[in-house]
């Protein structure tokens, strides 16, 4: 979802990198309907009033959100294993050490695992959009059903409303999931009394949500996969991942869920071309006037929080959460980052 800023900032640096191809790709991205303003996608108070609500999840947690945002920002930095980037050092000051890197070169997706032995936490942090392959996931035009079998809400084709999620987002998640499971399996065997926290920004926040869903439903896990002491989710600039049944699922989970939206972050209103998508509750809104508002847990998308600024949705707010600028590391190496958005055309 961060492609706008990267494309706009790096255009001036790509003249020697097949600029004509770069500009053609830029126009294709801007033409996608879900990247436009989304006034029509906002739920009205009367719409919200008709939605059945079951809120059992805990959240939001402001203090933890302000801490994990640095781990989320670190996912965009180069050479994460060195643990020397500005956000890596900040995370280290909170007691988090780098554990392992997870990369899928074909899908160009990335996540890393950090551990805090004092707080007894294992954190999986997913990177958001930083290249062409990620944008392809963002703008995928379809949805797919997730059949999870029996859940706390007994969702599934034969047991209730079917859960549908964005195809590109679940594809990006699946590109990393097997290795995430493998590494967590080893870690949790050593630290079975640790909490598992899954976080991300933008596309990464979607991957974090879907990863946690797969883990909670024990999909694609070894039979003896060790369970953590508890689970938690923190997403920054999370797009709408799924339909109401998917939102219901998370509202019903007895776990910590915090979905952070900065001011008029455009990603909070996307995708809007795939009707029926809504956020679950537990929104923490960073207000334009400063400070944070814990929004109503009794509605899916509180009309007095981020939705109040839907008509002003913009990219700048998507890229800045408190003192974290998600593309600052990318900006430090503009040539390498610009290459991520260049498509080599056949000669």
PDB file of C-alpha atoms in Angstrom, residues 37 48 50 52 68 116-118 124 159 167 177 185 194-195 236 261 270 282 290 303:
ATOM      1  CA  UNK A  37     -10.838   8.316  -2.171  1.00  0.00           C
ATOM      2  CA  UNK A  48     -23.478   0.154  11.681  1.00  0.00           C
ATOM      3  CA  UNK A  50     -27.897  -2.935  11.921  1.00  0.00           C
ATOM      4  CA  UNK A  52     -24.788  -7.707  14.951  1.00  0.00           C
ATOM      5  CA  UNK A  68       5.731  -2.222  18.531  1.00  0.00           C
ATOM      6  CA  UNK A 116      12.229 -10.246  24.266  1.00  0.00           C
ATOM      7  CA  UNK A 117      13.245 -12.716  26.954  1.00  0.00           C
ATOM      8  CA  UNK A 118      12.555 -10.340  29.821  1.00  0.00           C
ATOM      9  CA  UNK A 124       6.706 -11.605  14.113  1.00  0.00           C
ATOM     10  CA  UNK A 159     -22.028 -23.586   9.888  1.00  0.00           C
ATOM     11  CA  UNK A 167      -6.803 -12.829  -2.619  1.00  0.00           C
ATOM     12  CA  UNK A 177       3.688 -18.809   6.216  1.00  0.00           C
ATOM     13  CA  UNK A 185       7.887 -24.252  15.991  1.00  0.00           C
ATOM     14  CA  UNK A 194       6.030 -16.735  25.841  1.00  0.00           C
ATOM     15  CA  UNK A 195       3.313 -14.608  24.221  1.00  0.00           C
ATOM     16  CA  UNK A 236      -0.654  -0.107  11.575  1.00  0.00           C
ATOM     17  CA  UNK A 261      -5.036   4.285  12.177  1.00  0.00           C
ATOM     18  CA  UNK A 270      -9.191   0.062   1.133  1.00  0.00           C
ATOM     19  CA  UNK A 282     -10.482  -2.198  18.500  1.00  0.00           C
ATOM     20  CA  UNK A 290      -2.564  15.183  18.641  1.00  0.00           C
ATOM     21  CA  UNK A 303     -17.845   7.085  12.442  1.00  0.00           C
TER      22      UNK A 303
END
